[in-house]
mmCIF file of C-alpha atoms in Angstrom:
data_model
loop_
_atom_site.group_PDB
_atom_site.id
_atom_site.type_symbol
_atom_site.label_atom_id
_atom_site.label_comp_id
_atom_site.label_asym_id
_atom_site.label_seq_id
_atom_site.Cartn_x
_atom_site.Cartn_y
_atom_site.Cartn_z
ATOM 1 C CA MET T 1 0.000 0.000 0.000
ATOM 2 C CA THR T 2 1.064 3.587 -0.571
ATOM 3 C CA GLY T 3 -0.897 6.661 0.476
ATOM 4 C CA PRO T 4 -0.250 7.845 4.017
ATOM 5 C CA PHE T 5 2.190 5.093 5.048
ATOM 6 C CA ARG T 6 5.753 6.360 5.387
ATOM 7 C CA TYR T 7 7.837 3.293 6.234
ATOM 8 C CA THR T 8 5.576 0.242 6.182
ATOM 9 C CA SER T 9 3.563 -1.606 3.548
ATOM 10 C CA PRO T 10 0.453 -2.931 5.300
ATOM 11 C CA VAL T 11 -1.667 -5.613 3.676
ATOM 12 C CA PRO T 12 -4.707 -3.880 2.113
ATOM 13 C CA PRO T 13 -7.755 -4.295 4.373
ATOM 14 C CA LYS T 14 -9.699 -5.981 1.558
ATOM 15 C CA SER T 15 -7.040 -8.726 1.569
ATOM 16 C CA ALA T 16 -6.941 -9.118 5.346
ATOM 17 C CA THR T 17 -7.754 -12.427 7.003
ATOM 18 C CA GLY T 18 -8.175 -13.672 10.558
ATOM 19 C CA VAL T 19 -8.407 -11.226 13.426
ATOM 20 C CA ALA T 20 -7.324 -8.274 11.256
ATOM 21 C CA ALA T 21 -10.346 -8.850 9.012
ATOM 22 C CA ASP T 22 -12.548 -9.022 12.121
ATOM 23 C CA VAL T 23 -11.160 -5.703 13.380
ATOM 24 C CA TYR T 24 -11.763 -4.003 10.036
ATOM 25 C CA ALA T 25 -15.326 -5.311 9.923
ATOM 26 C CA GLN T 26 -16.057 -3.998 13.415
ATOM 27 C CA MET T 27 -14.308 -0.741 12.594
ATOM 28 C CA SER T 28 -16.480 -0.261 9.528
ATOM 29 C CA THR T 29 -19.646 -0.743 11.594
ATOM 30 C CA ASP T 30 -18.694 1.123 14.765
ATOM 31 C CA PHE T 31 -16.249 3.763 13.517
ATOM 32 C CA GLY T 32 -17.607 4.289 10.030
ATOM 33 C CA ILE T 33 -14.111 4.106 8.547
ATOM 34 C CA GLU T 34 -13.133 0.608 7.457
ATOM 35 C CA ARG T 35 -9.597 1.490 6.382
ATOM 36 C CA ALA T 36 -8.538 4.032 9.008
ATOM 37 C CA PRO T 37 -4.750 4.355 8.499
ATOM 38 C CA THR T 38 -4.235 4.889 12.234
ATOM 39 C CA PHE T 39 -5.099 1.213 12.753
ATOM 40 C CA VAL T 40 -4.109 -0.263 9.382
ATOM 41 C CA VAL T 41 -0.520 0.829 10.056
ATOM 42 C CA LEU T 42 -0.487 -1.542 13.062
ATOM 43 C CA SER T 43 -1.758 -4.532 11.094
ATOM 44 C CA ALA T 44 1.691 -6.142 10.895
ATOM 45 C CA SER T 45 1.132 -6.936 14.580
ATOM 46 C CA PRO T 46 -2.320 -8.343 15.383
ATOM 47 C CA PRO T 47 -1.794 -7.897 19.161
ATOM 48 C CA LEU T 48 -1.132 -4.169 18.665
ATOM 49 C CA LEU T 49 -3.924 -3.750 16.129
ATOM 50 C CA THR T 50 -6.559 -5.436 18.274
ATOM 51 C CA ALA T 51 -5.535 -3.689 21.510
ATOM 52 C CA ALA T 52 -5.276 -0.199 20.008
ATOM 53 C CA TRP T 53 -8.667 -0.638 18.355
ATOM 54 C CA ALA T 54 -10.232 -2.022 21.547
ATOM 55 C CA LEU T 55 -8.994 0.853 23.721
ATOM 56 C CA THR T 56 -10.241 3.400 21.191
ATOM 57 C CA ARG T 57 -13.603 1.729 20.768
ATOM 58 C CA GLU T 58 -14.307 1.148 24.440
ATOM 59 C CA SER T 59 -13.215 4.618 25.582
ATOM 60 C CA LEU T 60 -14.015 7.026 22.731
ATOM 61 C CA LEU T 61 -16.811 5.308 20.807
ATOM 62 C CA ALA T 62 -18.806 3.342 23.383
ATOM 63 C CA GLY T 63 -20.003 4.165 26.886
ATOM 64 C CA GLN T 64 -22.242 6.771 28.485
ATOM 65 C CA VAL T 65 -20.133 9.946 28.303
ATOM 66 C CA SER T 66 -20.953 12.436 25.535
ATOM 67 C CA ARG T 67 -19.073 11.621 22.325
ATOM 68 C CA THR T 68 -18.635 15.343 21.739
ATOM 69 C CA ASP T 69 -16.947 15.763 25.123
ATOM 70 C CA LYS T 70 -14.575 12.883 24.425
ATOM 71 C CA GLU T 71 -13.732 14.226 20.971
ATOM 72 C CA VAL T 72 -12.805 17.543 22.611
ATOM 73 C CA VAL T 73 -10.437 15.699 24.975
ATOM 74 C CA ALA T 74 -8.896 13.766 22.081
ATOM 75 C CA ALA T 75 -8.417 16.999 20.141
ATOM 76 C CA GLY T 76 -6.685 18.576 23.153
ATOM 77 C CA VAL T 77 -4.283 15.645 23.426
ATOM 78 C CA SER T 78 -3.551 15.770 19.692
ATOM 79 C CA LEU T 79 -2.866 19.505 19.831
ATOM 80 C CA ALA T 80 -0.468 19.015 22.739
ATOM 81 C CA ASN T 81 1.339 16.258 20.834
ATOM 82 C CA ARG T 82 1.623 18.304 17.621
ATOM 83 C CA CYS T 83 -0.220 15.695 15.564
ATOM 84 C CA PRO T 84 -1.981 17.551 12.718
ATOM 85 C CA PHE T 85 -3.351 14.323 11.239
ATOM 86 C CA CYS T 86 -5.214 13.545 14.467
ATOM 87 C CA VAL T 87 -6.309 17.155 15.065
ATOM 88 C CA ASP T 88 -7.897 17.137 11.605
ATOM 89 C CA ALA T 89 -9.504 13.753 12.264
ATOM 90 C CA HIS T 90 -11.110 14.913 15.509
ATOM 91 C CA THR T 91 -12.288 18.114 13.821
ATOM 92 C CA VAL T 92 -14.097 15.975 11.247
ATOM 93 C CA LEU T 93 -15.531 13.746 13.979
ATOM 94 C CA LEU T 94 -16.776 16.794 15.891
ATOM 95 C CA HIS T 95 -18.574 17.827 12.717
ATOM 96 C CA ALA T 96 -20.067 14.324 12.708
ATOM 97 C CA THR T 97 -21.495 14.870 16.195
ATOM 98 C CA GLY T 98 -23.369 17.885 14.809
ATOM 99 C CA ASP T 99 -21.404 20.521 16.717
ATOM 100 C CA HIS T 100 -20.039 22.313 13.659
ATOM 101 C CA ARG T 101 -19.180 25.573 15.417
ATOM 102 C CA LEU T 102 -17.168 23.754 18.082
ATOM 103 C CA ALA T 103 -15.324 21.769 15.412
ATOM 104 C CA GLU T 104 -14.236 24.884 13.554
ATOM 105 C CA THR T 105 -13.369 26.753 16.759
ATOM 106 C CA ILE T 106 -10.895 24.027 17.672
ATOM 107 C CA ALA T 107 -9.627 23.831 14.082
ATOM 108 C CA ARG T 108 -8.751 27.534 14.275
ATOM 109 C CA GLY T 109 -6.901 27.054 17.550
ATOM 110 C CA GLU T 110 -9.460 29.077 19.496
ATOM 111 C CA GLN T 111 -11.186 28.399 22.805
ATOM 112 C CA PRO T 112 -14.668 26.837 22.855
ATOM 113 C CA ALA T 113 -17.527 29.078 23.965
ATOM 114 C CA ASP T 114 -18.877 26.453 26.368
ATOM 115 C CA PRO T 115 -16.930 26.566 29.681
ATOM 116 C CA ALA T 116 -17.201 22.772 30.087
ATOM 117 C CA HIS T 117 -15.643 22.231 26.670
ATOM 118 C CA ARG T 118 -12.889 24.739 27.483
ATOM 119 C CA ARG T 119 -12.031 22.784 30.618
ATOM 120 C CA LEU T 120 -12.021 19.454 28.783
ATOM 121 C CA LEU T 121 -9.811 20.828 25.999
ATOM 122 C CA ALA T 122 -7.372 22.264 28.556
ATOM 123 C CA TRP T 123 -7.262 18.999 30.483
ATOM 124 C CA GLY T 124 -6.588 17.068 27.269
ATOM 125 C CA LYS T 125 -3.595 19.337 26.696
ATOM 126 C CA ASP T 126 -2.298 18.853 30.252
ATOM 127 C CA MET T 127 -3.586 15.849 32.165
ATOM 128 C CA SER T 128 -1.624 16.756 35.296
ATOM 129 C CA THR T 129 -4.271 19.369 36.068
ATOM 130 C CA PRO T 130 -7.368 18.507 38.136
ATOM 131 C CA ARG T 131 -9.896 16.436 36.225
ATOM 132 C CA PRO T 132 -12.936 18.451 35.121
ATOM 133 C CA PHE T 133 -15.194 15.398 35.501
ATOM 134 C CA GLY T 134 -16.251 12.968 38.200
ATOM 135 C CA PRO T 135 -15.214 9.352 38.858
ATOM 136 C CA THR T 136 -18.057 7.856 36.836
ATOM 137 C CA ALA T 137 -16.763 9.492 33.657
ATOM 138 C CA ALA T 138 -13.089 8.831 34.443
ATOM 139 C CA PRO T 139 -12.599 5.519 32.578
ATOM 140 C CA GLU T 140 -13.934 6.933 29.315
ATOM 141 C CA HIS T 141 -12.232 10.335 29.497
ATOM 142 C CA ILE T 142 -8.878 9.058 30.759
ATOM 143 C CA GLY T 143 -9.005 6.064 28.418
ATOM 144 C CA THR T 144 -9.672 8.352 25.453
ATOM 145 C CA ALA T 145 -6.855 10.717 26.389
ATOM 146 C CA LEU T 146 -4.282 7.974 26.939
ATOM 147 C CA ALA T 147 -5.377 6.103 23.813
ATOM 148 C CA PHE T 148 -4.526 9.181 21.778
ATOM 149 C CA HIS T 149 -1.231 9.738 23.549
ATOM 150 C CA PHE T 150 -0.409 6.333 22.077
ATOM 151 C CA ILE T 151 -2.074 6.797 18.683
ATOM 152 C CA ASN T 152 -0.664 10.308 18.127
ATOM 153 C CA ARG T 153 2.824 8.866 18.412
ATOM 154 C CA ILE T 154 2.115 5.991 16.035
ATOM 155 C CA VAL T 155 0.638 8.430 13.526
ATOM 156 C CA SER T 156 3.413 11.048 13.791
ATOM 157 C CA ALA T 157 6.095 8.387 13.387
ATOM 158 C CA LEU T 158 4.591 6.185 10.688
ATOM 159 C CA LEU T 159 2.058 8.232 8.688
ATOM 160 C CA THR T 160 2.172 11.433 6.667
ATOM 161 C CA GLU T 161 0.594 14.554 8.165
ATOM 162 C CA SER T 162 -2.244 14.748 5.632
ATOM 163 C CA MET T 163 -5.471 12.966 6.584
ATOM 164 C CA LEU T 164 -6.927 13.312 3.069
ATOM 165 C CA PRO T 165 -5.178 13.302 -0.339
ATOM 166 C CA GLY T 166 -3.747 16.687 -1.207
ATOM 167 C CA GLY T 167 -4.518 18.054 2.244
ATOM 168 C CA LEU T 168 -8.189 18.498 1.367
ATOM 169 C CA GLN T 169 -9.096 18.383 5.068
ATOM 170 C CA ARG T 170 -7.762 21.956 5.325
ATOM 171 C CA ILE T 171 -10.887 23.150 3.495
ATOM 172 C CA ARG T 172 -13.773 23.811 5.865
ATOM 173 C CA ALA T 173 -16.415 22.545 3.457
ATOM 174 C CA VAL T 174 -14.527 19.273 3.056
ATOM 175 C CA ARG T 175 -14.227 18.816 6.832
ATOM 176 C CA SER T 176 -17.930 19.460 7.251
ATOM 177 C CA ALA T 177 -18.922 17.127 4.416
ATOM 178 C CA ALA T 178 -16.663 14.366 5.730
ATOM 179 C CA GLY T 179 -18.202 14.758 9.158
ATOM 180 C CA ARG T 180 -21.743 14.625 7.810
ATOM 181 C CA SER T 181 -20.932 11.380 5.987
ATOM 182 C CA LEU T 182 -20.031 9.823 9.357
ATOM 183 C CA ALA T 183 -22.866 11.375 11.367
ATOM 184 C CA ARG T 184 -25.168 8.358 11.486
ATOM 185 C CA THR T 185 -22.387 6.081 12.740
ATOM 186 C CA VAL T 186 -20.937 8.555 15.229
ATOM 187 C CA ARG T 187 -24.332 9.239 16.803
ATOM 188 C CA ARG T 188 -25.196 5.570 17.345
ATOM 189 C CA GLU T 189 -25.088 4.091 20.835
ATOM 190 C CA LEU T 190 -22.659 1.182 20.958
ATOM 191 C CA VAL T 191 -22.743 -1.804 23.279
ATOM 192 C CA THR T 192 -19.617 -1.794 25.428
ATOM 193 C CA GLY T 193 -17.167 -4.681 25.418
ATOM 194 C CA LEU T 194 -17.722 -6.050 21.908
ATOM 195 C CA SER T 195 -14.069 -5.488 20.942
ATOM 196 C CA LEU T 196 -12.702 -7.513 23.856
ATOM 197 C CA PRO T 197 -13.109 -10.968 22.241
ATOM 198 C CA LEU T 198 -10.706 -9.772 19.513
ATOM 199 C CA LEU T 199 -7.845 -9.131 21.953
ATOM 200 C CA GLU T 200 -4.731 -11.278 21.616
ATOM 201 C CA THR T 201 -3.004 -10.139 24.822
ATOM 202 C CA GLU T 202 -3.998 -9.582 28.432
ATOM 203 C CA GLY T 203 -2.748 -7.216 31.111
ATOM 204 C CA GLU T 204 -3.600 -5.637 34.418
ATOM 205 C CA ALA T 205 -6.282 -2.949 34.355
ATOM 206 C CA PRO T 206 -5.271 0.444 35.800
ATOM 207 C CA ALA T 207 -6.816 1.658 39.058
ATOM 208 C CA TRP T 208 -8.891 4.312 37.273
ATOM 209 C CA ALA T 209 -10.628 1.702 35.082
ATOM 210 C CA VAL T 210 -10.796 -1.516 37.123
ATOM 211 C CA GLY T 211 -13.755 -3.678 36.181
ATOM 212 C CA THR T 212 -14.443 -1.871 32.892
ATOM 213 C CA ALA T 213 -13.969 -2.739 29.238
ATOM 214 C CA VAL T 214 -11.665 0.279 29.000
ATOM 215 C CA GLY T 215 -9.422 -1.189 31.702
ATOM 216 C CA THR T 216 -9.248 -4.571 29.968
ATOM 217 C CA ALA T 217 -8.311 -2.968 26.644
ATOM 218 C CA TYR T 218 -5.758 -0.699 28.312
ATOM 219 C CA GLY T 219 -4.017 -3.642 29.969
ATOM 220 C CA ALA T 220 -3.913 -5.519 26.670
ATOM 221 C CA LEU T 221 -2.323 -2.559 24.877
ATOM 222 C CA ARG T 222 0.368 -2.144 27.537
ATOM 223 C CA THR T 223 1.273 -5.831 27.240
ATOM 224 C CA ALA T 224 1.369 -5.787 23.436
ATOM 225 C CA ALA T 225 3.391 -2.573 23.204
ATOM 226 C CA GLU T 226 5.907 -3.599 25.864
ATOM 227 C CA LEU T 227 6.927 -6.502 23.607
ATOM 228 C CA GLY T 228 8.854 -3.956 21.555
ATOM 229 C CA ALA T 229 11.422 -3.634 24.332
ATOM 230 C CA GLY T 230 12.728 -7.038 23.251
ATOM 231 C CA LEU T 231 14.041 -5.458 20.039
ATOM 232 C CA LEU T 232 16.570 -3.477 22.080
ATOM 233 C CA SER T 233 19.432 -4.525 24.283
ATOM 234 C CA GLU T 234 18.638 -4.507 27.991
ATOM 235 C CA GLU T 235 20.827 -1.419 28.331
ATOM 236 C CA ASP T 236 19.019 0.484 25.571
ATOM 237 C CA ALA T 237 15.556 -0.511 26.763
ATOM 238 C CA ALA T 238 16.440 0.663 30.272
ATOM 239 C CA PHE T 239 17.831 3.912 28.863
ATOM 240 C CA VAL T 240 14.564 4.649 27.030
ATOM 241 C CA ARG T 241 12.463 3.869 30.100
ATOM 242 C CA GLN T 242 14.654 5.996 32.373
ATOM 243 C CA SER T 243 14.697 8.944 29.974
ATOM 244 C CA VAL T 244 10.916 8.916 29.658
ATOM 245 C CA ALA T 245 10.424 8.459 33.417
ATOM 246 C CA ALA T 246 12.599 11.528 34.083
ATOM 247 C CA TRP T 247 10.701 13.586 31.498
ATOM 248 C CA ASP T 248 7.978 16.013 32.583
ATOM 249 C CA GLY T 249 5.670 14.807 29.826
ATOM 250 C CA VAL T 250 5.656 18.181 28.061
ATOM 251 C CA THR T 251 9.122 19.595 27.321
ATOM 252 C CA PRO T 252 10.387 18.718 23.805
ATOM 253 C CA LEU T 253 13.386 16.449 23.524
ATOM 254 C CA PRO T 254 16.608 18.449 22.883
ATOM 255 C CA VAL T 255 17.820 18.168 19.302
ATOM 256 C CA HIS T 256 21.371 17.540 20.437
ATOM 257 C CA GLY T 257 22.994 16.211 23.575
ATOM 258 C CA ALA T 258 23.244 13.050 25.645
ATOM 259 C CA ASP T 259 19.456 12.717 25.917
ATOM 260 C CA LEU T 260 19.244 11.571 22.284
ATOM 261 C CA PRO T 261 21.392 8.554 21.321
ATOM 262 C CA ASP T 262 23.601 8.737 18.260
ATOM 263 C CA ARG T 263 21.927 7.471 15.083
ATOM 264 C CA ALA T 264 24.907 5.410 13.961
ATOM 265 C CA GLU T 265 25.740 3.864 17.328
ATOM 266 C CA ARG T 266 22.318 3.240 18.926
ATOM 267 C CA PRO T 267 19.662 3.577 16.207
ATOM 268 C CA GLY T 268 17.050 1.481 18.012
ATOM 269 C CA ALA T 269 17.264 3.450 21.251
ATOM 270 C CA ARG T 270 17.137 6.679 19.269
ATOM 271 C CA LEU T 271 13.990 5.631 17.377
ATOM 272 C CA ALA T 272 12.179 4.445 20.494
ATOM 273 C CA LEU T 273 13.053 7.593 22.437
ATOM 274 C CA LEU T 274 11.983 9.859 19.584
ATOM 275 C CA ALA T 275 8.716 7.912 19.359
ATOM 276 C CA ALA T 276 8.127 8.639 23.025
ATOM 277 C CA ARG T 277 9.179 12.250 23.276
ATOM 278 C CA ALA T 278 9.209 13.770 19.773
ATOM 279 C CA PRO T 279 7.733 11.389 17.161
ATOM 280 C CA TYR T 280 7.216 14.262 14.688
ATOM 281 C CA ARG T 281 11.028 14.538 14.501
ATOM 282 C CA ILE T 282 11.626 11.000 13.256
ATOM 283 C CA THR T 283 13.375 11.188 9.895
ATOM 284 C CA ASP T 284 13.951 8.815 6.989
ATOM 285 C CA GLU T 285 17.568 8.577 8.129
ATOM 286 C CA ASP T 286 16.537 7.551 11.635
ATOM 287 C CA VAL T 287 14.407 4.713 10.317
ATOM 288 C CA ALA T 288 16.923 3.592 7.678
ATOM 289 C CA ALA T 289 19.678 3.384 10.292
ATOM 290 C CA TRP T 290 17.738 0.699 12.154
ATOM 291 C CA LEU T 291 15.269 -0.911 9.723
ATOM 292 C CA ALA T 292 17.429 -3.474 7.946
ATOM 293 C CA PRO T 293 17.234 -7.287 7.861
ATOM 294 C CA PRO T 294 16.343 -9.122 9.996
ATOM 295 C CA PHE T 295 14.017 -6.301 11.109
ATOM 296 C CA THR T 296 10.651 -6.028 9.344
ATOM 297 C CA ASP T 297 7.494 -3.893 9.362
ATOM 298 C CA HIS T 298 6.353 -5.971 12.341
ATOM 299 C CA CYS T 299 9.508 -4.997 14.219
ATOM 300 C CA LEU T 300 9.242 -1.317 13.328
ATOM 301 C CA VAL T 301 5.662 -0.921 14.561
ATOM 302 C CA HIS T 302 6.594 -2.730 17.780
ATOM 303 C CA LEU T 303 9.629 -0.523 18.406
ATOM 304 C CA ILE T 304 7.595 2.647 17.835
ATOM 305 C CA ALA T 305 4.824 1.217 20.021
ATOM 306 C CA PHE T 306 7.318 0.599 22.814
ATOM 307 C CA GLY T 307 8.322 4.247 22.806
ATOM 308 C CA ALA T 308 4.676 5.284 22.616
ATOM 309 C CA ILE T 309 3.630 3.113 25.548
ATOM 310 C CA CYS T 310 6.492 4.467 27.669
ATOM 311 C CA ALA T 311 5.202 7.977 26.997
ATOM 312 C CA MET T 312 1.616 6.934 27.683
ATOM 313 C CA GLY T 313 2.670 5.500 31.019
ATOM 314 C CA ARG T 314 4.551 8.680 31.897
ATOM 315 C CA VAL T 315 1.504 10.815 31.173
ATOM 316 C CA GLU T 316 -0.647 8.426 33.198
ATOM 317 C CA ALA T 317 1.730 8.892 36.138
ATOM 318 C CA THR T 318 1.028 12.639 36.102
ATOM 319 C CA LEU T 319 -2.710 12.164 36.645
ATOM 320 C CA THR T 320 -4.030 13.923 39.695
ATOM 321 C CA LEU T 321 -6.660 12.283 41.877
ATOM 322 C CA GLU T 322 -8.305 15.636 42.451
ATOM 323 C CA THR T 323 -11.452 16.227 40.451
ATOM 324 C CA LYS T 324 -13.638 19.195 39.655
ATOM 325 C CA GLU T 325 -17.287 18.323 39.154
ATOM 326 C CA HIS T 326 -17.960 20.667 36.242
ATOM 327 C CA ALA T 327 -18.326 18.757 32.998
#
């Protein structure tokens, strides 16, 4: 496949078999987009594909919290992570919810008129601030935010920045029309948990989502993504983990210095750390320095996913238990 894929060649969805075909079928029904590149790019690894889809479905798409509210959170995360592809996608999905003014306000980089939406957007940008929602809504809001901390990094590392050919999503009328085409699907109520039988890994649910489908999917994604550490030496894997743990979750990675391993000497550690802390800075040279036989597309998505899950865990560690009952 060509199109938005920078370094991998996923099997076209129409040719998919097994669990990948099952994911695409569910995605077509529940997401309205059968061939969403954000998931297709993970198809070389069924455990990553199924877990990333499950966390997205169970947090963003299903549940009782307003889809509009969760799209605002996802947009805030994507803005903070400098992921234009995902910002455009959530703008289109906000159009699909019917809130066209809100969609365009966020697209212009402005603040929503509704105070609750302003608080949710701000929290998406900085999850260390008090939560603007109560404990009942926490699994869906936190799950959505952390899912996109992972997905933003996959997208920035492995896809182009343009959601539509030729950057057509930059045209307001195109964004609106794309949203309207998804409106019926986006506004449906989904039964929770239907993605869980697709999972190929298991893991411990986090405290904020114990006993929920979101928690099950989150644990599965952590397990699947952590497998990428096995592509590095123990020393390099520890270096990536320690660098991310010492990071504040916000400050960009310095372009030069000891924080970023040399491309020629430690290409795997460099790629994983960039995926965690500055995926938009990954270059063709960075990938070429590491992606050579015996490494494959499967290996590349797992290495990027390892960096992404380290970053997701670091952001999760900044969560405050304090809540503000506003939204």
